Amino acid sequence: MKETGRVEAFSDGVFAIAITLLVLDLKVPTQPPLLAGLLAQWPVYAAYLISFAFILIMWVNHHWMLGHIVRVDGMFMLLNGLLLLGITVVPFPTNVVAQYVLTPDQNVATAVYTGWFLMIALFFNLLWRYAARGGRLLSKDDHEAGLARVVSARYRWGGPAYLAAFVLSFIWVPAALALSFLLAVFYALPHEMTLPGETASVRPAHPA
Amino acid sequence: MKETGRVEAFSDGVFAIAITLLVLDLKVPTQPPLLAGLLAQWPVYAAYLISFAFILIMWVNHHWMLGHIVRVDGMFMLLNGLLLLGITVVPFPTNVVAQYVLTPDQNVATAVYTGWFLMIALFFNLLWRYAARGGRLLSKDDHEAGLARVVSARYRWGGPAYLAAFVLSFIWVPAALALSFLLAVFYALPHEMTLPGETASVRPAHPA
Amino acid sequence: MKETGRVEAFSDGVFAIAITLLVLDLKVPTQPPLLAGLLAQWPVYAAYLISFAFILIMWVNHHWMLGHIVRVDGMFMLLNGLLLLGITVVPFPTNVVAQYVLTPDQNVATAVYTGWFLMIALFFNLLWRYAARGGRLLSKDDHEAGLARVVSARYRWGGPAYLAAFVLSFIWVPAALALSFLLAVFYALPHEMTLPGETASVRPAHPA
Amino acid sequence: MKETGRVEAFSDGVFAIAITLLVLDLKVPTQPPLLAGLLAQWPVYAAYLISFAFILIMWVNHHWMLGHIVRVDGMFMLLNGLLLLGITVVPFPTNVVAQYVLTPDQNVATAVYTGWFLMIALFFNLLWRYAARGGRLLSKDDHEAGLARVVSARYRWGGPAYLAAFVLSFIWVPAALALSFLLAVFYALPHEMTLPGETASVRPAHPA
């Protein structure tokens, strides 16, 4: 327990810093008029929004995952390190897509962006599958309740969906970006998932 | 409880990083003489001060709010994410107003700045109202003591006040900035508020 | 207790971020040869070292102070906010002195730097005196043991010492910088201080 | 215990921020075509990877060390501060090597990079030896079990290995960088180490 607490605190720190550093991609226009300059960089804001939602959702899911893990080992630390590597880099492809999405290089830029999300989704799945295989790092109760199967099914579509966004990047950039955003919103709703026999993690509000 | 602890720790991290990143807007003058260069960028310091006070006060109030919330759900997470999005962006409009407040674009720059504060105030009210409606996420005691009504009344004026600052931005820039600063100072005093029958959260000092 | 824990965690975050952001002042030389370029910017390294030591020591003392405070109130929050404002700004005067210490503006640059340290020292004393006056925010035991008197005596010299560094900035820059560094080293040894009748906070090592 | 908890939390914050700030070294190419520009800066990515692994591993080992320390004193705080100074600076030599590794200054750049790792390894050994000598800051059990001897033996090779990388920097740059990376990977596996009679810190997974 204590061991997972440490990993969790460090990972939380990295997520919180990475999500806040995104603001450094927002540059003040150097040429007046200001309003036109601000409006002209709408791709920067769109990329900011997508990346913010992506990191936030990854944090929610990472936190949820660690809440079900009761021990860690060296391989878990390594795979978690890979995931954190992925997260810390996010401001870079965000900046790439923001600066090139309105240029002839827009396909490459979007592919770098969605490709990086795909990579992170793979790291995340790798981490979860390692922890859950045979109940390796789960509590006995969670393992017997079939948690791994239910959750793995849920995460199964993350990889292919981001792969689709990656492929779309070469065909139709707006669709690739829209899909990336929708995926973040979809994964933003992790609490719908309850196991048979498990009490919901969110208690209903008491009647007013 | 544990669930709110996590959200709180992550949010605290974001607040702490955002407030510290403001310093990146302070640029060393590139032209001597140094003293004149430092003095000439007083709008940067003023914007720093206002934004620092604003984020600090939002943190105090956010912390206070989470201290009264006993459970979280998916919608709360989403609304809290919106608030954090607002906070992480603050260094950007701060930089905008600092660089343009002495140019003909000062009205636009100030409107962007105060408009963003208005947006954050709305996000904050949204979050509180969602949590408090019907006592949804509050403890039974707080709900029955009428906490929601008292607090909501207090936060009610945040929105209109920042709206006033936003409107003033188009009319008289110094007044808009002064109002923004005064609002931060006003909200800096959250402990005056006690419910009838509630013990004050700050115990009196013991006699010397 | 809980209340001070929150303030402490937030303050710790701000200290940790500010001390790490100092690295952004270290710029890679743009002109070869690299070695000459790196050596030429030795004032940057010196300023880095002094500021790093200063923030670290302020953190140690801040932490120590909060360890003796058992409650907080609104005024304490405000004064603590002032101190944090001082700390977050440190990378800016550090950058000023690094870039101007070898130019004719060296006196102004050093005065800005040491003057900011003086300001922070004053904020720190203000915070401590507010907390300690009449034992306001201290535990009963600490108050009766005369903690406030002993500690206040220790901090009493912080203000005048940094004032001396500030004045020296206009006369002899190297002495002003050396004094700033020595002050950080001096305050780095906070554990020598024990009250009569208090057990030392650092237990002796057990015999080998 | 409480005392080490504080040092640990602050140190963790510094590690998490330093590892995340590395991303600021990744700059978006300013000249199209984008793909060629991104590929051309592969040294930046390589340096990022090595530094990320280095900081991550230092964090793991630092955390492990503090888990075995039961008290801190002023000298420990000072030596820990030196280690943190080393860690916060890492983004700077990383940037140096990334920008100069393909230029005639590659030997100097790599020597600065590996030399800084050597310095940090020395700081780390200094910290551990201070804490472990005569069991000074260890628990009685750990001391009697001979923990210091086993661990010191393990860390003994860190210094000479980074010294080898430093010397190699002047002879064959690729080998120096490869060795730096391999060292990070080697130190990434800290859990293999168990004392005779100590239960392994990682419990085996329960059977599937």
mmCIF file of C-alpha atoms in Angstrom, chain C residues 37 41 53 101 115 118 124 138 140 149 163 184 190 204:
data_model
loop_
_atom_site.group_PDB
_atom_site.id
_atom_site.type_symbol
_atom_site.label_atom_id
_atom_site.label_comp_id
_atom_site.label_asym_id
_atom_site.label_seq_id
_atom_site.Cartn_x
_atom_site.Cartn_y
_atom_site.Cartn_z
ATOM 1 C CA GLY C 37 30.777 30.285 -23.903
ATOM 2 C CA GLN C 41 28.528 32.896 -18.097
ATOM 3 C CA ALA C 53 20.556 28.163 -1.349
ATOM 4 C CA VAL C 101 26.545 41.875 -12.996
ATOM 5 C CA GLY C 115 16.811 44.180 -2.091
ATOM 6 C CA LEU C 118 15.633 41.858 2.116
ATOM 7 C CA PHE C 124 9.231 36.116 6.838
ATOM 8 C CA LEU C 138 1.576 28.569 18.845
ATOM 9 C CA LYS C 140 0.500 26.373 24.745
ATOM 10 C CA ARG C 149 11.499 34.950 22.305
ATOM 11 C CA LEU C 163 19.879 45.436 4.567
ATOM 12 C CA ALA C 184 22.068 31.433 3.277
ATOM 13 C CA PRO C 190 18.556 25.784 12.015
ATOM 14 C CA PRO C 204 22.062 11.640 18.408
#
